[in-house]
């Protein structure tokens, strides 16, 4: 038995020094309780227990192989080994983490030109990163959330105070550090105390960083880049499709459909938009319009933990992919809202400052979306200078309980417009001033309010169902914002034949109007991203012809502004004509027209199903979606295996499954439907379910710019070495390197 036990101990390593809990016969004070994992990670417990298993008279014992072991001693020794293994793992994890600054996510190296701060919890950071973190009022370790007793700040040359915190100094660094010991917390109630060192906000947000555009660069650039990017001065392409190419001369039609199709040009050159990690898309060298972006981020108590960590990572991706002429400001809100920093350019220094500010965020408090949006709109309203493109990104995982009350009495639906400042929704003015792209995070957010905010402002609503998708959702959004090629686009439609009149303009969520004489109409489209397409169905009457072989139907005009040159351009299509033979054969419906009819029909079914589901009739809602799927399957485009029709069917089926029960509908069904409605009504990509996955069928309206940014996001998230060359942002106009 003894030899077998010795062999077992040798195999398990029990003949080595192991750490075991103290027992009553130890000379030290009795303490036999085991620490939890959380306690092991707490720095307060690191003093009494060594991080590596070294011999000590207070905790380490040599396993006595010469004595016969009892069952109790076997259990104790095995327990000790497991404890030692856990301590070694913690030590190994700590060692790995100390090699990378958890704030700027770059490697730390002694003598590398930057001071290194090691906190009392043993985690290390670049000194300039952590001092900025502290400056924003955060005195918790960004890694383990331990509360520090000593904090770093920059000061004139002084010797550091004695203590456990230390700074590794490179020879080239002239700045010294003072480690400031925090005073013990007072015993009074501190619920309303403002965090220390928090920078006060100015009353007017006119402190935006000046623009540094270089308009002369366009003249110095090679002409073929500008010509290729702007398609030789033609940024928008117009195509028209009557529902049939020929109609009998003797027949008249009361509801004849004409499709108006618009496509924006491509200003971003790509080689492999859906490439794998081994062949990622190349960075563009074509000028683009710079962006003013304000992100309004929910940091209420429900965002604590993994949600906030992934939000910080996603914001880091956004910051790294903005160009030096793009400007960013971040608003953080919980019960109140505060601006982390002014609207500033994302130069190297600007990115560093933004990363530090975002990583200083701590989750607590309630959810006041209205206050966050008010402060975000204030940044946009009071800026002294303006980049050509402006947008707000809103993310929240909760419900605003400060501004909008639930439905009651004669008001069945809350007035979500109260959440939006006038400058965002524009009041009764035509068009939108500042679009808000809203992101509902998790199962507890208010999808109805987030969808309403985006719909009123002209933005999109995305549903982030799983935490890990947040960066991809942001990537898809900014992929579009960083590729705007058309602004203030307006479509005008004019009847050519004297007997033709407009019946309706089916334009989704875009504002449209038919003039009183019903001879002309207009659609306000606004911005277009590179490669984006828009489709509008125009309903007209077609009279019978007595002798003419053709009937002139419509003419389409487009007016838009180039965001770089600021020039207004007007395009005009050729007249749309319908062939009128005496006797026409079997009419073949245009697949392009049929495809868009299917899109609008599916969107209408989604809207009706949602209305029925809100009344509690989930079976009836699912039946509406099923009937729509059946009708779509019988159409010309579906029988031709049209990609959009396949995607619509997959989406409608997914919505049916999310109406399986009231719980499922409340948790994800409502948000999934509203995000789908947002996507189809604006004809713009939104995130929902697995839509950002490359294998997903639900990828409608994704542009190459969005796909490229998604590829970057997924590559960096996987930590692939191939992603390192993607860290540099897409160049905006004026921010490219000057020709040598």
XYZ file of C-alpha atoms in Angstrom:
740
model
C 0.000 0.000 0.000
C 2.827 2.384 0.882
C 4.668 1.931 -2.428
C 1.457 2.343 -4.415
C 0.673 5.526 -2.525
C 4.178 6.861 -3.230
C 3.759 6.125 -6.958
C 0.380 7.838 -6.970
C 1.829 10.882 -5.206
C 4.705 10.983 -7.641
C 2.311 10.871 -10.590
C 0.163 13.616 -9.090
C 3.125 15.684 -8.004
C 2.180 15.493 -4.332
C 5.772 14.982 -3.286
C 6.411 18.602 -4.290
C 5.749 21.673 -2.219
C 2.015 22.317 -2.208
C -0.144 24.945 -0.646
C -2.788 23.641 1.748
C -5.225 25.493 3.965
C -4.076 26.137 7.485
C -5.299 23.767 10.187
C -5.819 24.232 13.884
C -2.399 22.802 14.753
C -0.571 25.535 12.805
C 1.170 28.173 14.844
C -0.465 30.953 12.891
C -3.956 32.225 13.516
C -6.605 29.704 12.477
C -8.133 30.304 9.056
C -9.361 27.160 7.383
C -12.029 28.662 5.115
C -11.459 28.526 1.387
C -11.479 31.701 -0.659
C -13.908 32.031 -3.550
C -12.758 32.753 -7.085
C -13.819 36.367 -6.675
C -11.866 36.635 -3.439
C -8.791 35.104 -5.053
C -8.888 37.835 -7.689
C -9.268 40.551 -5.091
C -6.001 42.345 -4.314
C -6.829 42.412 -0.607
C -6.155 38.677 -0.442
C -2.922 38.693 -2.412
C -0.757 39.817 0.489
C -1.337 36.768 2.676
C -0.942 34.186 -0.059
C 1.986 34.031 -2.461
C 1.210 34.070 -6.188
C 3.658 31.217 -6.831
C 4.031 28.074 -4.704
C 7.290 28.829 -2.861
C 8.188 27.279 0.510
C 6.894 29.160 3.527
C 6.405 28.259 7.156
C 2.926 29.739 7.089
C 1.272 27.934 4.263
C 3.417 25.338 2.518
C 3.991 21.804 3.706
C 6.091 18.985 2.418
C 4.010 15.902 1.811
C 5.319 13.221 4.105
C 5.646 10.137 1.966
C 7.052 8.020 4.779
C 3.888 7.978 6.874
C 0.740 6.081 6.089
C -1.818 8.490 4.719
C -5.307 8.762 6.117
C -8.384 9.517 4.037
C -8.435 13.009 5.507
C -4.811 13.690 4.578
C -5.402 12.411 1.030
C -8.321 14.806 0.629
C -6.285 17.655 2.136
C -3.336 17.057 -0.141
C -5.457 16.722 -3.285
C -7.288 19.871 -2.262
C -3.935 21.576 -1.837
C -2.821 20.562 -5.313
C -6.029 21.882 -6.860
C -5.598 25.107 -4.943
C -1.995 25.429 -6.146
C -3.070 24.801 -9.742
C -5.686 27.512 -9.444
C -3.132 29.954 -8.051
C -0.735 29.110 -10.885
C -3.476 29.752 -13.443
C -4.250 33.101 -11.861
C -0.556 33.923 -11.876
C -0.236 32.893 -15.528
C -3.294 34.940 -16.523
C -1.945 37.943 -14.638
C 1.436 37.567 -16.324
C -0.174 37.479 -19.776
C -2.346 40.490 -19.055
C 0.578 42.541 -17.815
C 2.180 42.249 -21.247
C -0.637 44.283 -22.828
C -2.087 47.593 -21.690
C -5.792 46.878 -21.151
C -6.711 50.453 -22.041
C -5.004 51.076 -25.396
C -4.622 47.322 -26.162
C -0.979 47.697 -27.248
C 2.000 45.782 -25.871
C 4.013 47.130 -22.943
C 7.769 46.852 -22.894
C 10.315 48.159 -20.431
C 12.472 50.767 -22.101
C 10.009 51.137 -24.946
C 9.620 54.906 -24.545
C 6.578 54.845 -22.242
C 6.297 54.768 -18.469
C 4.554 51.681 -17.082
C 2.313 51.901 -14.034
C 1.817 48.782 -11.910
C -1.117 49.078 -9.533
C -1.483 47.549 -6.070
C -3.592 44.762 -7.626
C -0.538 43.881 -9.779
C -2.106 44.882 -13.128
C 0.049 47.123 -15.312
C -0.791 49.875 -17.793
C 0.914 52.593 -19.761
C 1.201 55.504 -17.368
C -0.313 58.044 -19.780
C -3.280 55.698 -20.375
C -4.092 55.079 -16.723
C -3.526 58.683 -15.641
C -6.060 59.798 -18.241
C -8.387 57.048 -17.026
C -8.133 58.424 -13.489
C -8.598 61.963 -14.780
C -12.061 60.951 -16.003
C -13.012 59.977 -12.448
C -12.416 56.222 -12.520
C -10.524 54.794 -9.537
C -11.226 51.123 -10.216
C -8.851 48.760 -11.964
C -10.080 48.369 -15.581
C -9.202 44.661 -15.440
C -10.302 43.271 -12.068
C -12.450 46.238 -10.879
C -10.500 46.409 -7.605
C -10.780 49.770 -5.873
C -7.373 51.426 -5.639
C -6.092 53.154 -2.551
C -3.363 54.884 -4.557
C -3.907 56.503 -7.951
C -1.500 57.987 -10.520
C -1.555 61.527 -11.852
C 0.948 63.686 -13.701
C 2.690 66.450 -11.802
C 5.999 68.375 -11.745
C 9.126 66.365 -11.034
C 8.802 64.859 -7.591
C 9.823 61.572 -6.070
C 6.989 59.068 -5.902
C 5.539 58.406 -2.513
C 6.394 55.040 -0.978
C 3.749 52.433 -1.569
C 2.907 49.323 -3.457
C 2.183 51.078 -6.768
C 5.235 51.480 -8.954
C 6.185 52.985 -12.288
C 8.752 51.542 -14.673
C 10.615 54.488 -16.216
C 12.273 54.567 -19.648
C 15.463 56.581 -19.878
C 13.918 58.990 -22.377
C 10.874 59.959 -20.318
C 11.261 63.345 -18.675
C 7.942 63.335 -16.871
C 7.805 61.972 -13.329
C 4.776 60.634 -11.499
C 3.158 61.239 -8.183
C 1.198 58.344 -6.736
C -1.621 60.006 -4.893
C -3.079 58.152 -1.925
C -6.843 58.442 -1.879
C -8.327 59.576 1.425
C -10.436 57.026 3.275
C -14.106 57.266 2.309
C -16.200 59.295 4.737
C -19.030 57.593 6.548
C -21.706 59.992 5.274
C -24.123 59.104 2.459
C -22.280 59.466 -0.844
C -25.027 58.619 -3.304
C -25.064 62.118 -4.825
C -21.343 62.875 -4.722
C -19.848 63.689 -8.147
C -16.893 61.396 -8.984
C -13.510 62.908 -8.192
C -11.538 64.605 -10.981
C -14.541 64.602 -13.350
C -14.098 67.463 -15.804
C -17.047 69.916 -15.678
C -18.961 70.516 -18.920
C -19.157 73.958 -20.523
C -22.593 75.555 -20.827
C -22.212 75.798 -24.611
C -20.706 73.000 -26.686
C -18.895 75.267 -29.134
C -15.497 73.786 -28.290
C -15.392 71.393 -31.251
C -11.957 70.898 -32.771
C -11.389 72.906 -35.950
C -11.565 71.149 -39.279
C -8.354 70.817 -41.246
C -9.602 69.997 -44.710
C -7.286 70.368 -47.681
C -9.461 71.229 -50.703
C -6.357 71.785 -52.820
C -5.643 68.071 -52.536
C -8.309 67.280 -55.150
C -6.400 69.337 -57.712
C -3.099 67.718 -56.800
C -4.517 64.161 -56.938
C -4.354 62.089 -60.055
C -7.385 62.830 -62.194
C -8.311 59.202 -62.754
C -9.058 58.710 -59.041
C -11.587 61.500 -58.951
C -13.099 60.446 -62.269
C -13.315 56.789 -61.257
C -14.740 57.649 -57.861
C -17.399 59.952 -59.273
C -18.081 58.009 -62.467
C -16.927 60.951 -64.611
C -19.233 63.374 -62.811
C -22.233 61.021 -62.720
C -22.697 59.776 -59.151
C -26.319 58.584 -59.485
C -27.630 56.232 -62.141
C -31.344 56.226 -63.036
C -33.170 53.253 -64.555
C -36.890 52.777 -65.126
C -38.969 49.634 -65.723
C -42.651 49.521 -66.740
C -44.393 46.445 -65.345
C -44.854 45.147 -68.912
C -43.003 46.250 -72.018
C -46.059 46.231 -74.279
C -49.807 46.598 -73.822
C -52.646 46.341 -76.300
C -53.496 49.654 -77.918
C -57.198 49.285 -77.274
C -56.902 48.602 -73.549
C -56.644 51.116 -70.736
C -55.137 50.510 -67.293
C -56.085 52.193 -64.025
C -53.228 50.905 -61.878
C -50.168 50.542 -64.072
C -46.839 50.344 -62.204
C -43.517 51.866 -63.184
C -40.365 51.134 -61.176
C -37.862 53.952 -60.642
C -34.466 52.483 -59.753
C -31.558 54.589 -58.470
C -28.026 53.455 -57.769
C -25.204 55.478 -56.237
C -21.735 55.221 -57.675
C -18.832 53.518 -55.912
C -16.122 55.740 -54.493
C -14.388 52.996 -52.523
C -12.178 50.642 -54.526
C -12.183 47.015 -53.393
C -10.572 43.812 -54.539
C -12.282 41.128 -52.486
C -15.324 42.376 -50.543
C -16.126 38.894 -49.211
C -12.562 37.683 -48.937
C -11.312 35.351 -46.261
C -8.739 36.292 -43.637
C -5.913 35.396 -45.971
C -7.059 37.926 -48.565
C -8.691 40.834 -46.767
C -9.953 43.831 -48.756
C -7.460 46.547 -49.546
C -7.717 50.000 -48.020
C -9.223 52.659 -50.216
C -7.180 55.591 -51.464
C -10.168 57.439 -52.891
C -11.387 60.649 -51.209
C -14.586 60.412 -49.193
C -16.702 62.843 -47.211
C -15.570 63.218 -43.557
C -18.066 62.581 -40.764
C -19.161 64.228 -37.531
C -20.312 61.349 -35.314
C -21.830 61.467 -31.832
C -22.316 58.173 -30.003
C -24.878 58.187 -27.185
C -24.152 55.185 -24.972
C -26.207 53.613 -22.193
C -24.084 52.947 -19.076
C -26.939 52.199 -16.686
C -26.508 49.492 -14.060
C -27.851 46.785 -16.383
C -24.854 47.340 -18.701
C -22.365 46.211 -16.049
C -20.053 43.309 -16.778
C -19.747 41.696 -20.192
C -22.114 44.151 -21.918
C -20.010 47.175 -20.998
C -16.769 45.383 -21.812
C -18.017 44.485 -25.303
C -19.386 48.001 -25.802
C -15.943 49.407 -25.015
C -14.386 47.006 -27.496
C -16.904 47.978 -30.180
C -16.266 51.668 -29.554
C -12.548 50.974 -29.814
C -13.171 49.511 -33.264
C -15.160 52.601 -34.304
C -12.439 54.931 -33.018
C -9.673 53.029 -34.814
C -11.554 53.113 -38.122
C -12.395 56.811 -38.206
C -10.089 58.986 -40.272
C -8.101 61.995 -39.131
C -10.711 64.388 -40.590
C -13.631 62.559 -39.000
C -14.717 63.945 -35.647
C -16.199 62.057 -32.709
C -17.881 62.961 -29.447
C -19.171 60.454 -26.878
C -22.178 60.974 -24.598
C -22.645 58.516 -21.724
C -26.023 58.376 -20.004
C -27.642 56.577 -17.104
C -29.911 58.539 -14.758
C -28.288 61.668 -16.197
C -25.998 62.248 -19.174
C -22.509 63.687 -19.564
C -20.242 64.437 -22.461
C -16.980 62.490 -22.192
C -15.153 64.773 -24.603
C -15.888 67.444 -27.177
C -16.271 66.826 -30.888
C -12.668 66.242 -31.871
C -10.744 64.909 -34.829
C -9.637 61.302 -34.738
C -5.959 62.020 -35.252
C -3.484 59.807 -33.397
C -3.813 62.018 -30.317
C -7.600 62.195 -30.706
C -7.922 58.431 -30.912
C -5.769 57.938 -27.847
C -7.859 60.416 -25.862
C -11.115 58.838 -27.061
C -9.977 55.299 -26.184
C -8.965 56.389 -22.698
C -12.271 58.184 -22.131
C -14.358 55.228 -23.303
C -12.370 52.772 -21.180
C -13.026 54.912 -18.102
C -16.779 54.212 -18.250
C -18.426 52.518 -15.266
C -22.008 51.220 -15.312
C -24.544 52.401 -12.723
C -27.858 54.223 -12.381
C -31.079 54.270 -14.396
C -31.891 54.844 -18.095
C -32.585 58.381 -19.301
C -32.497 58.118 -23.097
C -34.053 61.544 -23.621
C -31.285 63.278 -21.670
C -28.621 61.390 -23.607
C -30.162 62.394 -26.944
C -30.623 65.973 -25.780
C -26.943 66.262 -24.982
C -25.970 64.511 -28.222
C -28.119 66.929 -30.218
C -26.567 69.831 -28.300
C -23.123 68.775 -29.537
C -24.396 68.842 -33.125
C -26.346 72.091 -32.767
C -23.621 74.178 -31.139
C -20.555 73.035 -33.101
C -18.761 75.939 -34.779
C -17.820 73.998 -37.914
C -19.534 71.126 -39.689
C -18.278 68.122 -41.588
C -20.375 67.197 -44.639
C -21.865 64.077 -42.996
C -23.384 64.077 -39.507
C -25.058 61.283 -37.569
C -25.851 60.035 -34.076
C -25.500 56.426 -32.913
C -27.678 55.496 -29.928
C -27.256 52.284 -27.942
C -29.402 51.201 -25.005
C -30.359 47.956 -23.277
C -33.215 49.359 -21.192
C -36.345 51.491 -21.155
C -36.534 55.217 -20.540
C -38.415 55.706 -17.277
C -37.786 59.447 -16.956
C -39.558 60.981 -19.977
C -42.084 58.601 -21.556
C -44.822 56.962 -19.523
C -46.674 53.816 -20.513
C -49.918 53.741 -22.474
C -53.013 54.862 -20.638
C -56.521 56.178 -21.200
C -57.127 57.632 -24.636
C -53.449 57.370 -25.593
C -52.779 53.709 -26.415
C -49.201 54.360 -27.560
C -46.632 56.480 -25.695
C -45.483 59.643 -27.438
C -41.917 58.615 -28.299
C -41.309 61.920 -30.072
C -40.807 63.376 -26.582
C -37.487 61.525 -26.496
C -36.180 63.512 -29.460
C -35.031 67.155 -29.436
C -36.522 69.346 -32.167
C -33.188 69.583 -33.971
C -33.225 65.826 -34.564
C -36.750 65.234 -35.824
C -37.052 68.598 -37.595
C -40.629 69.317 -36.529
C -42.905 69.869 -39.515
C -40.031 70.683 -41.864
C -39.461 68.376 -44.811
C -36.447 66.123 -44.633
C -34.315 65.109 -41.663
C -31.602 67.087 -39.974
C -29.719 64.538 -37.866
C -30.447 60.826 -38.359
C -30.236 58.651 -35.251
C -29.164 55.054 -35.860
C -30.546 53.199 -32.840
C -29.238 49.888 -31.488
C -31.383 47.907 -29.062
C -29.166 45.694 -26.928
C -30.435 42.443 -25.387
C -33.888 41.212 -24.448
C -34.894 44.038 -22.084
C -34.583 47.122 -24.290
C -37.655 49.061 -25.438
C -37.754 48.103 -29.119
C -40.814 50.265 -29.806
C -39.155 53.441 -28.544
C -35.821 52.733 -30.261
C -37.585 52.023 -33.561
C -39.653 55.187 -33.213
C -36.561 57.291 -32.488
C -34.831 56.026 -35.624
C -37.964 56.260 -37.781
C -38.751 59.856 -36.784
C -35.162 61.029 -37.303
C -34.510 59.173 -40.559
C -32.116 56.596 -39.117
C -32.245 52.813 -38.835
C -33.019 50.453 -35.956
C -30.838 47.397 -35.319
C -31.501 44.600 -32.846
C -28.368 43.286 -31.123
C -29.651 40.002 -29.787
C -26.360 38.475 -28.634
C -23.677 40.458 -26.870
C -20.841 39.337 -29.134
C -22.482 40.898 -32.236
C -22.314 44.492 -31.012
C -19.017 45.286 -32.758
C -20.230 43.829 -36.063
C -23.449 45.861 -35.816
C -21.467 49.069 -35.268
C -19.069 48.104 -38.068
C -21.888 47.687 -40.576
C -23.331 51.064 -39.602
C -20.097 53.061 -39.855
C -19.207 51.210 -43.047
C -22.152 53.060 -44.535
C -21.567 56.406 -42.822
C -17.971 56.487 -44.056
C -19.065 56.036 -47.673
C -21.667 58.778 -48.253
C -21.483 59.918 -51.898
C -24.822 61.693 -52.350
C -26.688 64.176 -50.136
C -30.034 65.976 -50.329
C -31.203 63.656 -53.081
C -34.685 64.452 -54.346
C -36.537 62.503 -57.033
C -39.054 64.303 -59.229
C -41.605 62.431 -61.381
C -43.533 64.126 -64.192
C -46.322 62.716 -66.363
C -45.703 63.105 -70.096
C -48.970 62.072 -71.756
C -51.725 64.666 -71.179
C -54.205 61.996 -70.022
C -51.878 60.286 -67.520
C -52.079 61.090 -63.808
C -50.172 59.857 -60.776
C -52.056 57.512 -58.492
C -49.556 56.849 -55.721
C -45.851 56.869 -54.885
C -44.745 53.838 -52.880
C -41.530 54.996 -51.231
C -41.438 53.212 -47.872
C -40.421 55.585 -45.076
C -39.159 58.300 -47.422
C -41.339 61.430 -47.466
C -43.254 61.654 -50.732
C -45.982 63.873 -52.089
C -48.173 64.061 -55.182
C -49.001 67.583 -56.344
C -52.599 68.772 -56.443
C -52.847 68.405 -60.220
C -51.642 64.760 -59.896
C -49.313 65.409 -62.815
C -46.100 65.430 -60.786
C -44.691 64.146 -57.512
C -41.543 64.210 -55.388
C -39.637 61.831 -53.085
C -37.090 63.139 -50.563
C -34.345 60.517 -50.321
C -31.502 62.371 -48.567
C -28.127 60.625 -48.293
C -26.953 57.619 -50.266
C -23.990 55.432 -49.395
C -21.626 54.208 -52.096
C -23.255 51.434 -54.162
C -26.625 51.853 -52.424
C -29.785 51.332 -54.432
C -33.282 52.736 -54.049
C -36.459 51.475 -55.682
C -39.777 53.325 -55.835
C -43.031 52.118 -57.395
C -45.098 54.737 -59.223
C -48.744 53.969 -59.904
C -50.361 55.686 -62.910
C -53.311 55.304 -65.275
C -52.625 54.424 -68.916
C -55.250 55.474 -71.497
C -56.162 53.577 -74.621
C -54.491 54.671 -77.848
C -56.346 55.106 -81.103
C -53.446 54.948 -83.522
C -50.112 55.580 -81.784
C -47.591 52.739 -81.503
C -46.161 54.127 -78.263
C -47.422 55.950 -75.187
C -45.097 58.335 -73.359
C -45.551 57.701 -69.656
C -43.133 59.501 -67.351
C -39.883 61.372 -67.013
C -37.726 61.177 -63.875
C -35.383 63.888 -62.581
C -32.879 63.691 -59.732
C -31.241 66.588 -57.931
C -28.491 66.013 -55.367
C -25.447 67.566 -53.725
C -21.929 66.170 -53.922
C -20.712 66.044 -50.289
C -17.093 66.772 -51.284
C -17.420 69.501 -53.913
C -20.724 70.878 -52.469
C -21.995 71.217 -56.036
C -25.650 70.576 -56.897
C -26.277 68.279 -59.857
C -29.475 67.515 -61.766
C -29.987 64.358 -63.817
C -32.865 63.550 -66.098
C -33.913 60.176 -67.431
C -35.135 59.495 -70.909
C -38.894 59.345 -71.377
C -40.444 56.094 -70.264
C -42.465 54.730 -73.178
C -44.841 51.811 -73.469
C -45.161 49.902 -76.742
C -48.793 49.751 -77.950
C -49.331 47.059 -80.615
C -52.816 46.413 -81.935
C -52.816 42.972 -80.378
C -50.322 42.052 -77.698
C -49.346 38.557 -76.740
C -49.238 37.239 -73.192
C -47.850 39.969 -70.962
C -44.611 39.086 -69.197
C -44.291 40.945 -65.909
C -40.945 42.632 -65.347
C -38.981 40.680 -62.737
C -37.559 43.964 -61.392
C -41.052 45.333 -60.755
C -42.231 42.022 -59.299
C -39.259 41.892 -56.906
C -40.073 45.298 -55.427
C -43.751 44.475 -55.146
C -42.743 41.454 -53.099
C -40.564 43.615 -50.832
C -43.391 46.059 -50.148
C -45.893 43.236 -49.677
C -43.605 41.520 -47.150
C -43.065 44.796 -45.268
C -46.830 45.329 -45.133
C -47.325 41.791 -43.782
C -44.673 42.422 -41.113
C -46.424 45.609 -40.030
C -49.846 43.936 -39.880
C -48.466 40.935 -37.985
C -46.848 43.195 -35.424
C -50.126 45.096 -34.886
C -52.024 41.833 -34.343
C -49.298 40.452 -32.059
C -49.418 43.573 -29.882
C -53.104 42.826 -29.310
C -52.120 39.401 -28.006
C -53.145 37.300 -31.019
C -49.845 35.597 -31.821
C -51.527 32.825 -33.811
C -53.232 35.397 -36.014
C -49.942 37.262 -36.487
C -48.136 34.071 -37.496
C -50.965 33.289 -39.936
C -50.497 36.668 -41.669
C -46.813 35.920 -42.170
C -47.532 32.402 -43.444
C -50.043 33.716 -45.997
C -47.515 36.247 -47.211
C -44.902 33.534 -47.680
C -47.385 31.495 -49.718
C -48.213 34.465 -51.971
C -44.554 35.305 -52.493
C -43.750 31.747 -53.505
C -46.168 32.039 -56.436
C -44.620 35.174 -57.931
C -42.419 35.417 -61.027
C -39.313 36.523 -59.142
C -39.651 33.778 -56.534
C -39.947 31.111 -59.246
C -36.785 32.577 -60.777
C -35.009 32.026 -57.435
C -34.504 35.757 -56.955
C -32.109 36.411 -54.075
C -34.244 39.107 -52.431
C -37.296 36.825 -52.484
C -35.313 34.001 -50.881
C -34.154 36.401 -48.159
C -37.711 37.684 -47.595
C -39.036 34.142 -47.182
C -36.270 33.271 -44.693
C -36.984 36.428 -42.720
C -40.743 35.881 -42.608
C -40.166 32.314 -41.425
C -37.837 33.566 -38.670
C -40.493 36.036 -37.536
C -43.066 33.245 -37.352
C -40.783 31.237 -35.088
C -40.299 34.247 -32.831
C -44.059 34.319 -32.235
C -44.115 30.840 -30.704
C -45.079 32.250 -27.294
C -45.662 35.551 -25.569
C -42.335 35.256 -23.779
C -40.400 34.691 -27.012
C -42.204 37.564 -28.723
C -41.509 39.979 -25.867
C -37.855 38.921 -25.615
C -36.932 39.008 -29.304
C -39.877 38.813 -31.704
C -40.949 42.438 -31.469
C -37.408 43.773 -31.888
C -36.654 41.420 -34.789
C -39.797 42.498 -36.680
C -39.186 46.219 -36.073
C -35.586 45.950 -37.231
C -36.771 44.159 -40.382
C -39.374 46.858 -40.996
C -36.705 49.532 -40.577
C -34.459 47.809 -43.085
C -37.117 47.323 -45.779
C -38.778 50.723 -45.389
C -35.451 52.589 -45.737
C -33.861 49.986 -48.044
C -30.795 50.064 -45.830
C -29.029 47.258 -43.967
C -29.755 46.746 -40.267
C -28.436 44.158 -37.821
C -30.843 41.515 -36.528
C -30.413 37.878 -35.672
C -27.526 36.505 -37.706
C -27.748 39.152 -40.454
C -24.110 40.181 -39.983
C -22.942 36.600 -40.461
C -21.498 35.956 -43.908
C -23.594 32.794 -44.279
C -26.893 34.469 -43.385
C -29.664 34.756 -45.961
C -30.923 37.950 -44.333
C -28.311 40.329 -45.735
C -30.508 42.643 -47.774
C -29.107 46.052 -48.708
C -25.541 45.445 -47.492
C -23.141 47.524 -49.569
C -19.522 46.600 -50.340
C -18.412 49.300 -47.873
C -20.451 47.669 -45.115
C -19.191 44.218 -46.050
C -15.600 45.446 -45.982
C -16.023 46.949 -42.522
C -17.714 43.766 -41.290
C -14.758 41.754 -42.569
C -12.435 44.031 -40.619
C -14.507 43.660 -37.482
C -14.662 39.892 -37.641
C -10.948 39.653 -38.439
C -9.919 41.876 -35.532
C -12.343 40.101 -33.204
C -10.669 36.808 -34.069
C -7.274 38.387 -33.433
C -5.922 37.296 -36.800
C -2.495 38.677 -37.759
C -4.049 39.443 -41.151
C -6.182 42.059 -39.435
C -3.244 44.198 -38.359
C -3.084 45.952 -41.702
C -6.792 46.828 -41.369
C -6.360 48.937 -38.256
C -5.613 52.076 -40.284
C -8.868 53.870 -41.145
C -10.367 54.567 -44.533
C -9.061 57.934 -45.705
C -11.421 60.858 -45.797
C -11.052 63.753 -48.193
C -8.091 65.874 -47.171
C -6.608 63.325 -44.786
C -4.605 61.308 -47.300
C -0.834 61.487 -47.247
C 0.434 64.278 -49.440
C 2.179 63.310 -52.679
C 5.930 63.422 -52.436
